[in-house]
Coordinates of C-alpha atoms and ligand atoms in Angstrom, one line a residue:
X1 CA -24.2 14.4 -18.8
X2 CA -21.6 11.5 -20.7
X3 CA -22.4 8.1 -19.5
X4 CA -22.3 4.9 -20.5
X5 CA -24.6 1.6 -19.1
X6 CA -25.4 -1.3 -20.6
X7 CA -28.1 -4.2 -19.1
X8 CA -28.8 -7.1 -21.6
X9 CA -30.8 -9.2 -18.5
X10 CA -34.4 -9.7 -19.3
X11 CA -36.0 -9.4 -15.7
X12 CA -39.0 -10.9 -14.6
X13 CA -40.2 -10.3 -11.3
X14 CA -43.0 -11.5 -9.3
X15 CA -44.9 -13.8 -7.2
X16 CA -45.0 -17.4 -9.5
X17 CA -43.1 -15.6 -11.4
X18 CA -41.1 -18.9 -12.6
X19 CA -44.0 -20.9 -13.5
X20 CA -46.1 -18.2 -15.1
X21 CA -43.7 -17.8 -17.6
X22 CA -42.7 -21.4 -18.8
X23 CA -42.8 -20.2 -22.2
X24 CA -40.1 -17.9 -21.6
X25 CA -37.8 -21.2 -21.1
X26 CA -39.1 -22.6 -24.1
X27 CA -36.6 -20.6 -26.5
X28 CA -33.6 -21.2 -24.0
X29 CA -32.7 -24.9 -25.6
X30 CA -33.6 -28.4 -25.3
X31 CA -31.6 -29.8 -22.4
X32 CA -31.1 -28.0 -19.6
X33 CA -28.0 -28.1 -16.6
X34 CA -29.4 -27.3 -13.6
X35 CA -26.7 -25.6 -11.6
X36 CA -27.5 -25.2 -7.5
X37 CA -26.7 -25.6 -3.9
X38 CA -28.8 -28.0 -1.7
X39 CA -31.9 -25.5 -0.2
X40 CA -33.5 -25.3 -3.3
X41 CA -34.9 -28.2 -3.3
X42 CA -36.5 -27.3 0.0
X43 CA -37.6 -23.9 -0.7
X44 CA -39.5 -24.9 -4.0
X45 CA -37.1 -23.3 -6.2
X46 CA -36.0 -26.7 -7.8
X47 CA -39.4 -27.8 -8.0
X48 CA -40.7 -24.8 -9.6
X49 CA -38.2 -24.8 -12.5
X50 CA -38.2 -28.5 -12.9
X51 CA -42.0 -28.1 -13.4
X52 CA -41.2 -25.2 -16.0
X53 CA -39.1 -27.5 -17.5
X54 CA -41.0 -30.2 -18.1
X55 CA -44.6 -28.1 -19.4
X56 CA -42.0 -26.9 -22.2
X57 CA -41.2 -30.8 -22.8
X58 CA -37.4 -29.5 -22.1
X59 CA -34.6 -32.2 -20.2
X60 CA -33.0 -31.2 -17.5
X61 CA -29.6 -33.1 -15.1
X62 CA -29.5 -31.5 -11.5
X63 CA -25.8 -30.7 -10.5
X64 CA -26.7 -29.8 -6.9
X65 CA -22.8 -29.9 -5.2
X66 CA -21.8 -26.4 -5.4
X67 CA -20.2 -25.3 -1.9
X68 CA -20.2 -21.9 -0.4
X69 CA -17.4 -19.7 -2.0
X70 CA -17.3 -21.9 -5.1
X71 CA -13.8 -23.8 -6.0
X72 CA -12.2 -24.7 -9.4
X73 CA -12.9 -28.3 -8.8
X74 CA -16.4 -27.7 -9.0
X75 CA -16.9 -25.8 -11.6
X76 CA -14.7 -28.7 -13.3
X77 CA -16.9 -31.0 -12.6
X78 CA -20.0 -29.0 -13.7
X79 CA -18.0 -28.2 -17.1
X80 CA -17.7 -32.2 -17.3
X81 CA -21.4 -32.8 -16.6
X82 CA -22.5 -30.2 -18.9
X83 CA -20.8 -31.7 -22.0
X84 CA -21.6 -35.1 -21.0
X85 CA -25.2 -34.2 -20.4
X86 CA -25.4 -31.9 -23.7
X87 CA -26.8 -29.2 -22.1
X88 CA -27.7 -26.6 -23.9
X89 CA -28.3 -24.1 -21.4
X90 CA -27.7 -23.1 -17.8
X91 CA -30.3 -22.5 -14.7
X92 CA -28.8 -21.6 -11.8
X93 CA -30.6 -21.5 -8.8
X94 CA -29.1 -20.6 -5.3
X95 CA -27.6 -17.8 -3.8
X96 CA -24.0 -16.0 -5.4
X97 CA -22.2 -19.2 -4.7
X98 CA -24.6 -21.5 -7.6
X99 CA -24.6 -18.4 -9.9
X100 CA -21.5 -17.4 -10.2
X101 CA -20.7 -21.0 -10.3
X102 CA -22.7 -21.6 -13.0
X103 CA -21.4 -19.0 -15.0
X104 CA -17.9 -20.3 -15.3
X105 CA -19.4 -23.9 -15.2
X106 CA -21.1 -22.1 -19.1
X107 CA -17.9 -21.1 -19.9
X108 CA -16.6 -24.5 -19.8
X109 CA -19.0 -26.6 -20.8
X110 CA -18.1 -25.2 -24.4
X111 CA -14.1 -24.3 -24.0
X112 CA -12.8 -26.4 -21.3
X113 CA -9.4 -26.7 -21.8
X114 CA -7.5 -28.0 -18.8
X115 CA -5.4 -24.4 -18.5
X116 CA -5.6 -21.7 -15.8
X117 CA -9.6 -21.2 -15.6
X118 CA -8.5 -17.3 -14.3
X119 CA -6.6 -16.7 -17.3
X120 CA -9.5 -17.4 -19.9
X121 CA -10.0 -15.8 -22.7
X122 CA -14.0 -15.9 -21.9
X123 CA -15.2 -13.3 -24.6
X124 CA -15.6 -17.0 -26.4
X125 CA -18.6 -19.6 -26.8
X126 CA -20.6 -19.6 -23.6
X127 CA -24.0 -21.3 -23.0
X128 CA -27.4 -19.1 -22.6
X129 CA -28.1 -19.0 -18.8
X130 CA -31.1 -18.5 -16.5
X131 CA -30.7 -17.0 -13.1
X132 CA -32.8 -17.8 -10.3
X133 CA -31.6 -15.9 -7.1
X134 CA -32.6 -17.1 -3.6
X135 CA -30.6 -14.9 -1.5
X136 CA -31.2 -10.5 -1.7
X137 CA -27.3 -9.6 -1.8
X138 CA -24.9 -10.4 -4.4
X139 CA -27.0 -9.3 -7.6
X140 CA -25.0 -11.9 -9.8
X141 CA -28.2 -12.7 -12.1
X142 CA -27.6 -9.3 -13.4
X143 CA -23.6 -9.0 -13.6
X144 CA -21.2 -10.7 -16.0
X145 CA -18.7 -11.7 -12.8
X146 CA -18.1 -15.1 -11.6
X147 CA -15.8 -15.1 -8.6
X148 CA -14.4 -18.2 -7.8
X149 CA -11.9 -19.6 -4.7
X150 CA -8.5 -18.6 -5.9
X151 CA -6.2 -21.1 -3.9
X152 CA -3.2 -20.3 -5.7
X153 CA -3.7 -17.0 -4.9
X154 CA -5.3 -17.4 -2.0
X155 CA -8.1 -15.5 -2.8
X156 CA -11.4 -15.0 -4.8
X157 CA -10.9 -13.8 -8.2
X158 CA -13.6 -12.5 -10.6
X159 CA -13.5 -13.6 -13.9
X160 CA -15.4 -10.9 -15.8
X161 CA -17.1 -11.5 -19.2
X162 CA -20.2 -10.3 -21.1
X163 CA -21.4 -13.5 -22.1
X164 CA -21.4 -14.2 -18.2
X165 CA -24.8 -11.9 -18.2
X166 CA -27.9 -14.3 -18.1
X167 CA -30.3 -14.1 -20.6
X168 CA -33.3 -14.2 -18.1
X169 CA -33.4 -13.4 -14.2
X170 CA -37.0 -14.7 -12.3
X171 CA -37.2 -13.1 -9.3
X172 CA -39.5 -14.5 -6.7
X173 CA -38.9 -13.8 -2.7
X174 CA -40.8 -16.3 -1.7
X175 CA -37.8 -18.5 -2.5
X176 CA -36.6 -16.9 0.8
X177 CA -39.5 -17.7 3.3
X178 CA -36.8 -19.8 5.0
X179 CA -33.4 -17.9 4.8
X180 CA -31.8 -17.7 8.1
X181 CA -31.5 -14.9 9.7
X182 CA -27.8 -14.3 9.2
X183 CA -27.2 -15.4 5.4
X184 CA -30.4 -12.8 4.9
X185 CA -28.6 -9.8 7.3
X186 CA -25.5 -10.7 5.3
X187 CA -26.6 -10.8 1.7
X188 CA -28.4 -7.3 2.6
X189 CA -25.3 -5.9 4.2
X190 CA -23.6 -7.0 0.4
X191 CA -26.3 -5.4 -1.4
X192 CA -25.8 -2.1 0.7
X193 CA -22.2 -2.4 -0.2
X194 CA -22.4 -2.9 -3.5
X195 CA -24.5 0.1 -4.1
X196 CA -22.2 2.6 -2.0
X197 CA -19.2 1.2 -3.6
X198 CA -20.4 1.5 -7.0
X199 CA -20.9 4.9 -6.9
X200 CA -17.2 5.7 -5.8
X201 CA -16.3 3.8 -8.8
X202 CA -13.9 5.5 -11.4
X203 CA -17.3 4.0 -13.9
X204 CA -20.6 5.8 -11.9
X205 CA -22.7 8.2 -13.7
X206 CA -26.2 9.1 -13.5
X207 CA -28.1 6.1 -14.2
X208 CA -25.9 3.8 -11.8
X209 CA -26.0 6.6 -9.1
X210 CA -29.9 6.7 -9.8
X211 CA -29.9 2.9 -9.4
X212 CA -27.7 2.9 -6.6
X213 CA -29.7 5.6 -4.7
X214 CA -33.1 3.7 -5.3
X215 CA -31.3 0.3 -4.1
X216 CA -29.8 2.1 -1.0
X217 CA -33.5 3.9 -0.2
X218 CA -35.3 0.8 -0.5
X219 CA -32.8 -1.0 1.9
X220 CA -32.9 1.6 4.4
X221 CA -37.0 0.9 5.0
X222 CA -35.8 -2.6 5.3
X223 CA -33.5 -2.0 8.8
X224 CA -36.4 -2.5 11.4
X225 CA -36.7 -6.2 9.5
X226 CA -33.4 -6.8 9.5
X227 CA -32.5 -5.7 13.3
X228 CA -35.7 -7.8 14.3
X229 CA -35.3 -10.4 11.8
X230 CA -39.1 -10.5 11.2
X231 CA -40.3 -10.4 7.3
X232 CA -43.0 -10.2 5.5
X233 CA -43.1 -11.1 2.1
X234 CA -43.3 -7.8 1.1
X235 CA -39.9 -7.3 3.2
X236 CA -38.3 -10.4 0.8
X237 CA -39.9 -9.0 -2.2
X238 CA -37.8 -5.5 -1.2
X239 CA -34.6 -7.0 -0.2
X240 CA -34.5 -9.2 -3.5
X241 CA -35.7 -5.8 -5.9
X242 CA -33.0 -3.9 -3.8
X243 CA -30.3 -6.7 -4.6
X244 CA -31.1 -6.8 -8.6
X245 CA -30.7 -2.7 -8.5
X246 CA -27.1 -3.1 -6.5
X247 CA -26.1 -5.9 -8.9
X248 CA -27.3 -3.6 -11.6
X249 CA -24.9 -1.1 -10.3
X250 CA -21.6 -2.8 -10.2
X251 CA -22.6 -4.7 -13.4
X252 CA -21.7 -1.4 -14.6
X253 CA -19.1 0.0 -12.2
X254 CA -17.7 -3.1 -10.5
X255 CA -16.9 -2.7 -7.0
X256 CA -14.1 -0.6 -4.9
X257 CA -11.2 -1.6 -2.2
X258 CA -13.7 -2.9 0.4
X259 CA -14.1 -6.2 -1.7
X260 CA -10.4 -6.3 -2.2
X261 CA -10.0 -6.2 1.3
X262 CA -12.9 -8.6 2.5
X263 CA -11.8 -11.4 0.3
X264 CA -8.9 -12.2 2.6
X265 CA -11.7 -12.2 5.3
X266 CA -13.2 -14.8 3.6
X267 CA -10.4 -16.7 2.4
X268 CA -8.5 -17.0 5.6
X269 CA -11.4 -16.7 8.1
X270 CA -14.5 -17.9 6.9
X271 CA -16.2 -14.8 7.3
X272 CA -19.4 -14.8 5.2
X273 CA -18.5 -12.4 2.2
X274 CA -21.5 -9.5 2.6
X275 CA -20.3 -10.1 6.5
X276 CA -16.5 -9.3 5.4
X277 CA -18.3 -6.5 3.4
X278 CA -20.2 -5.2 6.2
X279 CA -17.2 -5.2 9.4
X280 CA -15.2 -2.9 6.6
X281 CA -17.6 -1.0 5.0
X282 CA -17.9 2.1 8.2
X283 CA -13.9 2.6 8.6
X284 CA -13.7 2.5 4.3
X285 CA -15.9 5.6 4.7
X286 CA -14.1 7.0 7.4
X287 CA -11.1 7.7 4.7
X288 CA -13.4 8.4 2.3
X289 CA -14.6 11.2 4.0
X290 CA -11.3 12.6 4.9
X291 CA -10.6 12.5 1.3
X292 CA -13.6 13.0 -0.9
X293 CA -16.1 14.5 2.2
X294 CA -18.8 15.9 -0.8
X295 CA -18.9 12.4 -2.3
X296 CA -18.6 10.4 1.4
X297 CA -21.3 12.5 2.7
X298 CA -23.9 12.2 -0.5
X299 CA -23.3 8.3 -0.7
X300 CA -23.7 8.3 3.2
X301 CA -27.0 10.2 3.2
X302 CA -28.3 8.2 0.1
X303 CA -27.9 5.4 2.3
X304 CA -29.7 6.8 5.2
X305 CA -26.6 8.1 7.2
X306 CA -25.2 11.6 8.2
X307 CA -21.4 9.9 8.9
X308 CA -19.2 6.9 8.8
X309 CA -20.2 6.9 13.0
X310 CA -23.5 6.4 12.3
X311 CA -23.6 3.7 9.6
X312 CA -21.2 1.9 11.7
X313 CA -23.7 2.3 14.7
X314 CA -26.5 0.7 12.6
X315 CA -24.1 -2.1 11.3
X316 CA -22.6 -3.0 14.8
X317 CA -25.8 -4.7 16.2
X318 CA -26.1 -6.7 12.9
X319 CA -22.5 -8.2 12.8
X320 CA -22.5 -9.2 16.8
X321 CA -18.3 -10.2 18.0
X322 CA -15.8 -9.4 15.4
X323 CA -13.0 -11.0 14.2
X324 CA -10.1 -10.6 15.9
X325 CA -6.5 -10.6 13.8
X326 CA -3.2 -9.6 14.5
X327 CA -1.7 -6.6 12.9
X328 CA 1.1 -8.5 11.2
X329 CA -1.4 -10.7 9.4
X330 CA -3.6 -7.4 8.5
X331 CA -0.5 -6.1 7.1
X332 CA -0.3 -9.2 4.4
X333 CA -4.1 -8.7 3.7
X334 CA -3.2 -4.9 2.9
X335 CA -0.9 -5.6 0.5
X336 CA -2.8 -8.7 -0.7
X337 CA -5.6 -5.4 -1.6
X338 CA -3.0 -3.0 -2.8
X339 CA -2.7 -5.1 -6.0
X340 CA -6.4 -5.8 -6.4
X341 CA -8.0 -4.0 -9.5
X342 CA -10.9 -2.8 -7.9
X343 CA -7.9 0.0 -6.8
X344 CA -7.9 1.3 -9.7
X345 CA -11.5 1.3 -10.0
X346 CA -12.2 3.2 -6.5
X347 CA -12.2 7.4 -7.4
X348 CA -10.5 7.6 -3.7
X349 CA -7.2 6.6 -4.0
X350 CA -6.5 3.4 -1.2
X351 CA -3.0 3.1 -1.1
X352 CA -1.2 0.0 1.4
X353 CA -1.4 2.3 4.6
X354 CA -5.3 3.4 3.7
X355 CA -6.1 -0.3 3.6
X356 CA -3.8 -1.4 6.4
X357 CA -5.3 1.5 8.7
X358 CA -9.2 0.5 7.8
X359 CA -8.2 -3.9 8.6
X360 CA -6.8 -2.4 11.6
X361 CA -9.7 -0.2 12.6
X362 CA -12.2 -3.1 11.6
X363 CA -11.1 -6.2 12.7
X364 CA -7.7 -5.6 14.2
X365 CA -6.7 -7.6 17.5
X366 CA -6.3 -5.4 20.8
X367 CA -2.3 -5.6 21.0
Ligands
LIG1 P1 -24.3 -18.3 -0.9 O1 -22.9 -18.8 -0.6 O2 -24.8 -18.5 -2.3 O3 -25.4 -19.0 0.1 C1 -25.2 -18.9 1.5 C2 -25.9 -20.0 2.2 O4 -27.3 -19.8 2.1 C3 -25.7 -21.4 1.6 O5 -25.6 -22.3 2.7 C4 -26.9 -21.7 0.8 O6 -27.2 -23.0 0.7 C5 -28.0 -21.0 1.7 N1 -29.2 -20.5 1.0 C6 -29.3 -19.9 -0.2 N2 -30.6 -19.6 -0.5 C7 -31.3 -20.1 0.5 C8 -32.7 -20.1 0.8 N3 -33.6 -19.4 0.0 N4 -33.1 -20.6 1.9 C9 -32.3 -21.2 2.8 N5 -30.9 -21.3 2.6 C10 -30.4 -20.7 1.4 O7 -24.3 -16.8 -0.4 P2 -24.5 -15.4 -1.2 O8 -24.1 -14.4 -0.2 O9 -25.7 -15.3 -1.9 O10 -23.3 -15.5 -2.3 C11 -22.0 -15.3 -1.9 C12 -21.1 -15.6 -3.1 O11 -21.4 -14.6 -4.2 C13 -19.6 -15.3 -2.8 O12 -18.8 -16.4 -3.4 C14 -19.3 -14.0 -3.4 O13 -18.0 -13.8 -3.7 C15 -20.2 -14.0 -4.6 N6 -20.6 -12.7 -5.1 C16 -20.8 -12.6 -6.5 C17 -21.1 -11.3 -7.1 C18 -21.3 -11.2 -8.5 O14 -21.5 -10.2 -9.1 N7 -21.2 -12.3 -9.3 C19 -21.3 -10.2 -6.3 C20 -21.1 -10.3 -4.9 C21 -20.7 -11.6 -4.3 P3 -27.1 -23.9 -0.7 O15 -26.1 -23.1 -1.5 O16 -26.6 -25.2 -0.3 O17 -28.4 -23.9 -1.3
LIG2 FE1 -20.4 -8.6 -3.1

């Protein structure tokens, strides 16, 4: 059995979880950035770290302006802050969008040089980091990506680095009492993805599959929830444990063609990214089990479905009225994918006409 999996992320879950262990901040630094969106301060995320701030004595500057799909500009900006500041760490509080944020807003706060942020050398100096997550999908306390608006590219780009892993992770769902219903379907729907895409990765091996297995089990029990969109704490607790297992995942095997292709979703359409995830993820399997049907068929069943048909029966319901795009623009988003790494990563080839024919099949307009 060869693998290879490496987790440097001290994880601390549980109810209080971020007060209880104020002490645990205490080694961090002395002044802290506190890098978020704007619902923590009414889900009592903010106010539970600025408390564990302040019992350790520690200063803290809130940076609360990161946007959904987080751009250049503000990762600038919190670069700038940062060194004016003279922060010497990072929390980050929020869902993918203030984490990943945060991590490339680390990078610069101690390299900021003006050039192409995508083309960084970031195995340099980057600041200690404390990940908070309020949403149960993207796993980015746990993996050293950052994936920022690309509008050069027109795309999101990951910018990978290990010094982009956090030191600490709190996880706490009752930071997601008030989620709405769609951003909590969604961020699932990533989760789920994330683990079925990791283990088609060229990287998987036992302990990812085993993660990947126990993340995809654990969402499974979490459907009737979802569907309903009724949760009990113990539902949040699940989603956000599931989440940190995914991330754990593709922390280790990155992810496959279906994030390739659901960035142009995003980009161009707005789509939500575990949404863009979720419309793609049932035809993605649909070649997968034409072309790797033992593989296909355990990842399917691992995630609580005999075929392709019936995950995308159970997703359908979720996702409500697709997107509708003409065939033409589907074929730019193909080969948009074709060049993606995460080709190379997938252990199913996905050449342009794989890709074209799942767009098509997902969100392609009647003609
Ligand atoms: P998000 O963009 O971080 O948040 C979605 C929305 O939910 C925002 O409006 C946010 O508001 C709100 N929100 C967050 N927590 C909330 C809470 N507890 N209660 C009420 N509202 C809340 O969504 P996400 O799906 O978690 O992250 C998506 C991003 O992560 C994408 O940019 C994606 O590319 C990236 N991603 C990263 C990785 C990785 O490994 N690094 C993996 C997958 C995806 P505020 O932000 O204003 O608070
Ligand atoms: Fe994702």
């Amino acid at each position: 059995m060869d693998f290879q999996y490496f987790m440097p992320v001290k994880i601390v879950c549980g109810r209080d979880c971020v007060q209880k262990n104020a002490q645990l901040w205490a080694g961090m630094g002395k002044k802290c950035l506190i890098v978020t969106g704007k619902s923590s301060a009414k889900n009592g995320s903010l106010a539970d770290v600025c408390g564990a701030l302040s019992a350790n004595g520690q200063a803290w500057q809130i940076y609360d302006d990161i946007p959904q799909n987080p751009t250049v500009a503000c990762v600038r900006e919190g670069g700038r802050l940062a060194r004016s500041f003279g922060a010497d760490f990072i929390a980050a509080i929020g869902g993918g969008s203030p984490m990943d944020a945060a991590k490339a807003i680390a990078m610069l706060a101690r390299q900021e040089d003006g050039g192409d942020i995508f083309a960084y050398k970031s195995t340099g100096d980057v600041l200690p980091m404390v990940h908070i997550p309020t949403t149960a999908g993207t796993g980015s306390e746990v993996t050293p990506y950052a994936i920022l608006t690309n509008d050069e590219k027109q795309t999101k780009t990951s910018i990978s680095a290990p010094a982009f892993f956090p030191k600490i992770a709190f996880l706490d769902g009752k930071y997601m009492r008030c989620l709405p219903q769609k951003t909590t379907v969604y961020t699932a729907i990533d989760a789920m993805s994330h683990a079925m895409e990791g283990m088609l990765s060229v990287r998987a091996g036992a302990l990812s599959d085993a993660l990947a297995k126990a993340a995809l089990s654990v969402l499974h029990k979490e459907t009737g929830a979802l569907a309903a969109g009724r949760y009990t704490n113990e539902d949040r607790d699940a989603l956000l444990y599931a989440a940190t297992l995914a991330g754990m995942v593709i922390a280790n095997t990155g992810t496959s063609p279906v994030h390739s292709m659901g960035y142009s979703l995003t980009y161009f359409h707005g789509a939500p990214h575990g949404r863009a995830n979720g419309l793609l993820l049932p035809e993605f399997f649909a070649v997968c089990e034409e072309k790797s049907p033992a593989r296909a068929k355990e990842i399917l069943s691992a995630a609580g479905y005999a075929s392709h048909k019936e995950l995308a029966a159970a997703l359908a319901p979720l996702l409500g009225e697709r997107e509708a795009i003409s065939r033409d623009t589907l074929r730019t988003y193909a080969k948009k994918a074709s060049v993606n790494k995460n080709i190379k990563n997938c252990s199913v080839f996905f050449g342009e006409e794989d890709l074209f024919r799942v767009l098509v099949r997902s969100v392609g307009k009647a003609e």
